[in-house]
Coordinates of C-alpha atoms in Angstrom, one line a residue:
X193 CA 109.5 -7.6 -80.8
X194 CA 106.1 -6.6 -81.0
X195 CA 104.8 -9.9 -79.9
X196 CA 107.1 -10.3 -77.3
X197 CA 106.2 -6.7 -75.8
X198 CA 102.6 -8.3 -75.8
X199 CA 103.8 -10.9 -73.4
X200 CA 105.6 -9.2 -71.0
X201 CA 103.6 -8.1 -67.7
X202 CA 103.1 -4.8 -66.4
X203 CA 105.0 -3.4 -63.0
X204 CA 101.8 -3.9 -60.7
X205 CA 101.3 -7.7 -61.5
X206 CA 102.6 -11.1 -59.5
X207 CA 103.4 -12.7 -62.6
X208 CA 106.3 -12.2 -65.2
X209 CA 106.1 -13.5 -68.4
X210 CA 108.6 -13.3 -70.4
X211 CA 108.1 -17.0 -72.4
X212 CA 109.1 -17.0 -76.4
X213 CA 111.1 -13.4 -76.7
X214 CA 113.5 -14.6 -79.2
X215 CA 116.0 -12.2 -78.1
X216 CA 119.7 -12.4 -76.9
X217 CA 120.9 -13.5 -73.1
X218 CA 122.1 -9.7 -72.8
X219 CA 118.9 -8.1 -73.6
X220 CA 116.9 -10.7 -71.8
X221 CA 119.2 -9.8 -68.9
X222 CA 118.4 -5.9 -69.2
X223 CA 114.8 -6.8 -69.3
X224 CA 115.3 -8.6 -66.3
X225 CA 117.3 -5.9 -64.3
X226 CA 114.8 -3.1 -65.3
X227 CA 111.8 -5.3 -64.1
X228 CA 114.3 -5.9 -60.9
X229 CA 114.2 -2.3 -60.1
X230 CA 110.6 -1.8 -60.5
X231 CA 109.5 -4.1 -58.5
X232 CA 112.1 -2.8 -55.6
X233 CA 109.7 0.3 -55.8
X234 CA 106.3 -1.5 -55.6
X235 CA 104.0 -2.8 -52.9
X236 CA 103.4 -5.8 -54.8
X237 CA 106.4 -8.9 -55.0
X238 CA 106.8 -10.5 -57.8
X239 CA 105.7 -14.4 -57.4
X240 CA 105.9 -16.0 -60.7
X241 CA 108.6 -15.8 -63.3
X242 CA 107.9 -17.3 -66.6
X243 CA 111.3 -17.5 -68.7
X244 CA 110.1 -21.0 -71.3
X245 CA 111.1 -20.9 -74.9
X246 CA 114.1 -18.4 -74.9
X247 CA 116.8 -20.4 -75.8
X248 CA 119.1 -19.7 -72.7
X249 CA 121.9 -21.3 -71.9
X250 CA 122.1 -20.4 -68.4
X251 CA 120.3 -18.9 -65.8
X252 CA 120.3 -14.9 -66.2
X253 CA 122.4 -13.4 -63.3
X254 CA 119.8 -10.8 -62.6
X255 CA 117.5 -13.7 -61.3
X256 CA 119.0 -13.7 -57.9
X257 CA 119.4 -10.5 -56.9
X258 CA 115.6 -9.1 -58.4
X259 CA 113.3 -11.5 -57.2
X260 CA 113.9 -12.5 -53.7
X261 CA 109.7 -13.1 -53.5
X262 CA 109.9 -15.2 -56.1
X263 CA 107.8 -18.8 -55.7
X264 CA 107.4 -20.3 -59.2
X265 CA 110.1 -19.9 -61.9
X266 CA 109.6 -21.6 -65.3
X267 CA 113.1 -22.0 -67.3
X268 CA 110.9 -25.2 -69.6
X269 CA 112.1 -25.2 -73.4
X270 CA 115.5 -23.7 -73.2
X271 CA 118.8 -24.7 -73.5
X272 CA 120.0 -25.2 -70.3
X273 CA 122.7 -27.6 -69.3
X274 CA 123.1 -26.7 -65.5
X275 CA 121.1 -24.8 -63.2
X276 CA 123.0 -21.9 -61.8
X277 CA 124.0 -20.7 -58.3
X278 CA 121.8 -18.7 -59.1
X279 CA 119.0 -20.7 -58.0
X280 CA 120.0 -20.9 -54.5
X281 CA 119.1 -17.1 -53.9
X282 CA 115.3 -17.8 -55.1
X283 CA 115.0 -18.6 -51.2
X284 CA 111.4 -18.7 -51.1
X285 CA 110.8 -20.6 -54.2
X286 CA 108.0 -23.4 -54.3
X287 CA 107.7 -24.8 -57.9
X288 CA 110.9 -25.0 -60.3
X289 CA 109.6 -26.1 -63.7
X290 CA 113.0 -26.6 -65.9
X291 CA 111.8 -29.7 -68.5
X292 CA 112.8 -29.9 -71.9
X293 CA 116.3 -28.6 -71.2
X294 CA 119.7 -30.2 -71.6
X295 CA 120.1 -31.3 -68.2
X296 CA 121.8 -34.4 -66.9
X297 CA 125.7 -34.3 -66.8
X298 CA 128.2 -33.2 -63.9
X299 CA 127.2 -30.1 -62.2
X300 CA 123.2 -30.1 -64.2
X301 CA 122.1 -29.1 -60.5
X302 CA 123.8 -26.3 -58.4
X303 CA 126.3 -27.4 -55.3
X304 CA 124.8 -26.7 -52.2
X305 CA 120.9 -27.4 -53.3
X306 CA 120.4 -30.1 -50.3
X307 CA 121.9 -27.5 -48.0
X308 CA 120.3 -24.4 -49.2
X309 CA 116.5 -23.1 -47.9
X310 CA 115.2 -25.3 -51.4
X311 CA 115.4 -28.0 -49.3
X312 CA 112.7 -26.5 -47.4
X313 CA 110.8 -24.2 -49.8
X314 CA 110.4 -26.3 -52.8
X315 CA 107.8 -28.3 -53.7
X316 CA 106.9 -28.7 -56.8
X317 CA 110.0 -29.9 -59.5
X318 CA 110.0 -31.2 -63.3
X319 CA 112.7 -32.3 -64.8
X320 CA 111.1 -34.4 -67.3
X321 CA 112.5 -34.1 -71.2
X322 CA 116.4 -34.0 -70.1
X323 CA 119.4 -36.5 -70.1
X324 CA 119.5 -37.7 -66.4
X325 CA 121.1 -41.4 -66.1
X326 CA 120.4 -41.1 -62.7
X327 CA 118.4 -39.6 -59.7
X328 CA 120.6 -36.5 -58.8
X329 CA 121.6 -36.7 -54.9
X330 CA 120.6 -33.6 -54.1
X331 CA 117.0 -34.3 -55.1
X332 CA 116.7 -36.6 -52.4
X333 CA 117.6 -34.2 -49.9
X334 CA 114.5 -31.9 -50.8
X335 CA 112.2 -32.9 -47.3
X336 CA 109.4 -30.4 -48.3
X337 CA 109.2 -31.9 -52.3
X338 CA 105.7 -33.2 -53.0
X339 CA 105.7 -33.5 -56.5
X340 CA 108.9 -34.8 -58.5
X341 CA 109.0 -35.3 -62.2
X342 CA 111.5 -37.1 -64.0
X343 CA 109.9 -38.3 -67.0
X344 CA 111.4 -39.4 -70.6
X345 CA 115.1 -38.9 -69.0
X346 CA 117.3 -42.1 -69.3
X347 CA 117.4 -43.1 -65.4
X348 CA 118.6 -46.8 -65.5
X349 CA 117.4 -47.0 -61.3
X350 CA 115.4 -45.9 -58.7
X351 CA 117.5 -45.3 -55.9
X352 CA 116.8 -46.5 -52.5
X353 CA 117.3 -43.0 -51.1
X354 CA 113.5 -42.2 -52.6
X355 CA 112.4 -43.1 -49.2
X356 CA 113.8 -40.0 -47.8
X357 CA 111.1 -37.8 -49.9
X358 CA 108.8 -38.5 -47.2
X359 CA 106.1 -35.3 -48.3
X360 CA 106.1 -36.8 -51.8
X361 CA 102.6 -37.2 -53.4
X362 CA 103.6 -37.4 -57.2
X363 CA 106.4 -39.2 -58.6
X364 CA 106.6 -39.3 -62.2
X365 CA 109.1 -41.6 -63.7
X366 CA 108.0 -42.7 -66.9
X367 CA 109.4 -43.1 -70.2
X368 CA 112.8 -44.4 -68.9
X369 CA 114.9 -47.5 -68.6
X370 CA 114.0 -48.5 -65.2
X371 CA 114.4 -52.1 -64.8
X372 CA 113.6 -52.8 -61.1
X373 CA 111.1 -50.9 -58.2
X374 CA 113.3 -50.9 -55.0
X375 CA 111.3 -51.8 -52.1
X376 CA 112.2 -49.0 -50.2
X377 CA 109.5 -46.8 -52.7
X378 CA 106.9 -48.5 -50.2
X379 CA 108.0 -46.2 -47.8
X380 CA 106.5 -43.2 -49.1
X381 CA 103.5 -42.7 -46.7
X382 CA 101.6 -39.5 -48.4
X383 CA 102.1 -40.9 -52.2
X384 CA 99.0 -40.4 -54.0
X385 CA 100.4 -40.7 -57.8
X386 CA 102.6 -43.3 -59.3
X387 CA 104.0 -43.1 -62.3
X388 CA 106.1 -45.7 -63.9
X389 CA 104.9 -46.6 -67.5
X390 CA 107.1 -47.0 -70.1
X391 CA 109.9 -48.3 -68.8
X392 CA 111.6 -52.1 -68.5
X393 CA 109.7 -53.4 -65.3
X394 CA 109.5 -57.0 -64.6
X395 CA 108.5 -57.1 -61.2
X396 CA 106.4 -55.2 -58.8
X397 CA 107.7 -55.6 -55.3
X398 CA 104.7 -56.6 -53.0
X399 CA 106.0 -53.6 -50.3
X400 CA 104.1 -51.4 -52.4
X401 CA 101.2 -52.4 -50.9
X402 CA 102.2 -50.5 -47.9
X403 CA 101.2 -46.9 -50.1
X404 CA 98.3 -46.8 -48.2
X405 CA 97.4 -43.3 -49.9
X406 CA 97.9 -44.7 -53.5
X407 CA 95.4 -43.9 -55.5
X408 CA 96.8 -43.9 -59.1
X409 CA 99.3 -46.4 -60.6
X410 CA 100.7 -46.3 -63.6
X411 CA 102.6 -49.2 -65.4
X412 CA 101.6 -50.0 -68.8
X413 CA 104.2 -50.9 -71.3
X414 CA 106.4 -52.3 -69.1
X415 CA 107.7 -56.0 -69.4
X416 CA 105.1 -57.5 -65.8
X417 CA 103.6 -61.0 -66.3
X418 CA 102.4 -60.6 -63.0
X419 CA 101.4 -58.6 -59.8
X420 CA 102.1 -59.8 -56.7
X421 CA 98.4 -60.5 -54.5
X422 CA 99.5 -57.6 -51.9
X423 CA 98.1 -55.1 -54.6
X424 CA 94.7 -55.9 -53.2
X425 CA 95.8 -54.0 -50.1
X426 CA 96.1 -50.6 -51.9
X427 CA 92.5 -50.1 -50.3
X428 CA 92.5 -46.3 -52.1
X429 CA 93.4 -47.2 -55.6
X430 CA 91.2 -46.0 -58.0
X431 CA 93.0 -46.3 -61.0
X432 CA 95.6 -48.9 -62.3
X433 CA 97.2 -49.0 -65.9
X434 CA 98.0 -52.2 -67.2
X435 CA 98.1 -52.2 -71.0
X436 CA 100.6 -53.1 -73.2
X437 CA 102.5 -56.0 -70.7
X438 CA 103.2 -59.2 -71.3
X439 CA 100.6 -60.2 -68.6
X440 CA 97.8 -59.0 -70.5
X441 CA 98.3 -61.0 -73.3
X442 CA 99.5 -64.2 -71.8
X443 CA 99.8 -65.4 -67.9
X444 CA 102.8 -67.2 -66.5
X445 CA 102.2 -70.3 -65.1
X446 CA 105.0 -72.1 -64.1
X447 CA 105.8 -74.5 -61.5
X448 CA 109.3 -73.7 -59.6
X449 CA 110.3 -75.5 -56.2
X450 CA 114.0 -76.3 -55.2
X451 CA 114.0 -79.3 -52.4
X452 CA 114.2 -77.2 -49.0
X453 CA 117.4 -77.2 -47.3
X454 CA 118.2 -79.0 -44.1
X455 CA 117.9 -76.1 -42.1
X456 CA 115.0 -75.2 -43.6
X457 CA 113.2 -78.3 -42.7
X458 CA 114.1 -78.4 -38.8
X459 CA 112.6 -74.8 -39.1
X460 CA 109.8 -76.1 -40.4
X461 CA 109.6 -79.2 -38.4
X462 CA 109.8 -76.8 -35.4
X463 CA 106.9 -74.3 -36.6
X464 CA 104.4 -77.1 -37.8
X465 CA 104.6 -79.3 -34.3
X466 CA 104.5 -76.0 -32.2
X467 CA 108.1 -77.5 -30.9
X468 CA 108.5 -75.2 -27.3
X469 CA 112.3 -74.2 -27.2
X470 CA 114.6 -71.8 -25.7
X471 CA 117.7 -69.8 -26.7
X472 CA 120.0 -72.6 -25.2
X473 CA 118.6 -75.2 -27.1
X474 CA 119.1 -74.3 -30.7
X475 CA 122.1 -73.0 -32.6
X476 CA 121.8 -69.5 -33.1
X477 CA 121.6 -69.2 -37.2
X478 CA 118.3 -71.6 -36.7
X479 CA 117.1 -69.0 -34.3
X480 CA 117.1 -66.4 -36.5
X481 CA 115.8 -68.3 -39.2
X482 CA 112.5 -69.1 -36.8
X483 CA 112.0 -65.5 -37.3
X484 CA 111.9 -65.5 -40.6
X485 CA 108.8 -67.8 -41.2
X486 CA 106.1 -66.9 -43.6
X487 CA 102.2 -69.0 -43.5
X488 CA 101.4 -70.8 -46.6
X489 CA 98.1 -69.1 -47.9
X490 CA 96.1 -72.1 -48.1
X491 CA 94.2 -72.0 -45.3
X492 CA 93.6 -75.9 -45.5
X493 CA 97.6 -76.3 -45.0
X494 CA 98.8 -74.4 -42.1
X495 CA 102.3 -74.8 -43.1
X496 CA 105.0 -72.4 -43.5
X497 CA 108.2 -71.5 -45.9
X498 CA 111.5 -70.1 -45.5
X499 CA 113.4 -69.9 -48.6
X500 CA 112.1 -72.5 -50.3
X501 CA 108.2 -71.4 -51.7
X502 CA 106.4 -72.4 -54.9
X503 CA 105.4 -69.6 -57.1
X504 CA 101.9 -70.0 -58.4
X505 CA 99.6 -67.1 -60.4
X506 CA 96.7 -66.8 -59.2
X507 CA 93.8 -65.1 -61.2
X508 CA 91.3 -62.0 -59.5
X509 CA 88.6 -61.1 -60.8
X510 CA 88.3 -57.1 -60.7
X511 CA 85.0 -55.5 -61.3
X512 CA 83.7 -58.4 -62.9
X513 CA 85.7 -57.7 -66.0
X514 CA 88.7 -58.0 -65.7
X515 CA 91.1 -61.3 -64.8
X516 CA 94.5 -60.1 -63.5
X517 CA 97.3 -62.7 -62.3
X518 CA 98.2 -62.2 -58.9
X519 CA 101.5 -63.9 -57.2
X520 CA 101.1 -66.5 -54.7
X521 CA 103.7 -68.1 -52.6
X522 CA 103.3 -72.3 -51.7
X523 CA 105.1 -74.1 -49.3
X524 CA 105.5 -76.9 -51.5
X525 CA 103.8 -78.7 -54.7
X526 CA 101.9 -81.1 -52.7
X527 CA 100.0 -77.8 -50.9
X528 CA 96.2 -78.1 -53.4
X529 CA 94.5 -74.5 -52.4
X530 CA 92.7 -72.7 -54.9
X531 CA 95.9 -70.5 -55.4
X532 CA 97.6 -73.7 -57.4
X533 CA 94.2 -74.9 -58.7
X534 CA 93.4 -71.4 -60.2
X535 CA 96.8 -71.5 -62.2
X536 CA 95.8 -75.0 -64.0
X537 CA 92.4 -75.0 -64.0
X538 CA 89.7 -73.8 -66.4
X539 CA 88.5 -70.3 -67.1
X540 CA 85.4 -71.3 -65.3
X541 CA 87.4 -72.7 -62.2
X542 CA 89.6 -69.6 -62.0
X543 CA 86.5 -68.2 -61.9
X544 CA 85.4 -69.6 -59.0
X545 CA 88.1 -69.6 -56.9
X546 CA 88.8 -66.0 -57.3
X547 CA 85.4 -64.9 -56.5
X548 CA 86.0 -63.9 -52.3
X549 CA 88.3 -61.7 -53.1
X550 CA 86.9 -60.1 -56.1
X551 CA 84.0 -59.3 -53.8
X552 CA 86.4 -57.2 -52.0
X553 CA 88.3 -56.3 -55.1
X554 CA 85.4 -54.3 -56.7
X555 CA 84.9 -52.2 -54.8
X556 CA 88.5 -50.7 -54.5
X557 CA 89.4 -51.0 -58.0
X558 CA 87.0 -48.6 -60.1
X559 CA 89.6 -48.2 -63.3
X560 CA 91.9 -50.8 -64.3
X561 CA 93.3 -49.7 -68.0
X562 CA 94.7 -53.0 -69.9
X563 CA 93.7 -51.7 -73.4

């Protein structure tokens, strides 16, 4: 106990630490009560509570009715299977740092949390190192949460709901099973760090190019053979992880076009020729369709697509080093633009034709990690 007296703070100080006592819940509790009472006598609150490495299987009862000052509380390293309602009296509380736990099944995360003052205290959480299948919630009720860490949990998803974290800056999700990134993640507008590496990733959805204050991304070892081209948009990104995807080792090229539908050609038909029309004259399902027209990137063509595109990689050039595949859409096989040249031709060709937009590239892209 010697050591663990060594640890413990003195009466006058903000911070409690109380990490590694190796000591039972009931004299953890007493220690707890008595620093409780102290602090009801001093000028000073008590801000930060450090409780990591004790092996506690639940939140001590003396946490809520102590520390009503508190603003950081660090349960890491324990045992913990559910976090207490005693939680929700920590009403000031700003970071909640609870990884390496137990966490994860029915009733890991108190009932109540999204209604409580957390919702608009905290705003700092890790919950990385626990069981989590999925994104509690709760969680996504936490409006003042700029940091959320969920790392080497076993999430299979990223729900759509992520879009209601709109003060989010960090999101750490790696080391998961995380197959797909929902669109909706492009709606984060103050999102500075990405995390996503080591998961099951096939795909990046080109709406994150709307995270206009990205400026990390994480992805390696993941399972992309491409990006899409709207990753050149990410005019802050400094850093982007690449290594140990498929697309670094090999680049998809294949050729895919289904014959365009009927409808899809009197759309086009009516886009190309500049055809004038007015709601009266055209069945309403080909209306909306009109409004769904995308320009082929060639700017030789001038056509557009509907449904039926070609996929092509295109490769860009990034700080005159590296050659990443980008996604490109065609409106059809016949459409020669340097997008489909790049994909068949020589090194030397692809080259060439990525060289415009590497000169914009370079300058935004100062890290990209494929080794």
């Amino acid at each position: 106990m010697e050591e663990a007296g060594a640890a413990v703070a003195t009466a006058g100080e903000a911070e409690l630490n109380l990490s590694r006592l190796s000591v039972s819940l009931e004299t953890l509790e007493s220690e707890l009560e008595a620093r409780g009472e102290e602090r009801r006598g001093a000028r000073e609150a008590l801000l930060r509570l450090l409780l990591p490495h004790n092996r506690l299987v639940s939140l001590p009862r003396a946490l809520g009715s102590g520390f009503p000052h508190l603003q950081l509380l660090d349960v890491s390293g324990n045992a913990l299977t559910a976090l207490g309602p005693e939680l929700l009296a920590l009403r000031g509380l700003r970071t909640l740092l609870a990884k390496n736990n137990r966490l994860g099944g029915p009733g890991a995360l108190p009932k109540g949390l999204a209604q409580s003052p957390l919702c608009c205290s905290l705003q700092v959480l890790n919950l990385s190192g626990n069981c989590f299948q999925e994104v509690p919630t709760s969680l996504l009720e936490l409006r003042a949460l700029q940091t959320l860490s969920l790392g080497g949990n076993q999430l299979q998803s990223i729900p759509a709901e992520i879009e209601n974290l709109r003060s989010l800056e960090c999101l750490y999700l790696g080391g998961n099973f995380i197959k797909e990134i929902p669109p909706e993640l492009g709606n984060l507008p103050s999102l500075n760090y990405l995390v996503l590496c080591d998961n099951k990733i096939q795909s990046v959805p080109p709406q994150l190019s709307q995270l206009h204050s990205l400026r990390s991304l994480s992805l390696h070892n993941n399972l992309l053979t491409y990006l899409p081209r709207e990753i050149l948009n990410l005019i802050h990104l400094e850093e982007l992880s690449l290594r140990g995807n498929p697309l670094v080792v090999r680049f998809v090229r294949d050729l895919t076009y289904d014959p365009p539908t009927l409808l899809e050609l009197a759309a086009r038909t009516i886009k190309i020729r500049n055809i004038s029309y007015t709601p009266y004259d055209l069945p309403g399902n080909l209306l909306r369709y009109l409004s769904l027209a995308s320009n082929c990137p060639n700017p030789k063509c001038g056509g557009v697509y509907f449904d039926c595109c070609v996929r092509q990689i295109k490769f860009v050039d990034f700080c005159g080093k590296y050659r990443l595949p980008l996604m490109h859409y065609l409106c059809s096989p016949e459409c020669s633009s340097p997008c489909s040249s790049a994909s068949h031709s020589s090194t030397s060709q692809s080259e060439s034709d990525s060289e415009d937009e590497a000169s914009v590239a370079a300058h935004r892209m100062q890290k990209v990690l494929l080794g």
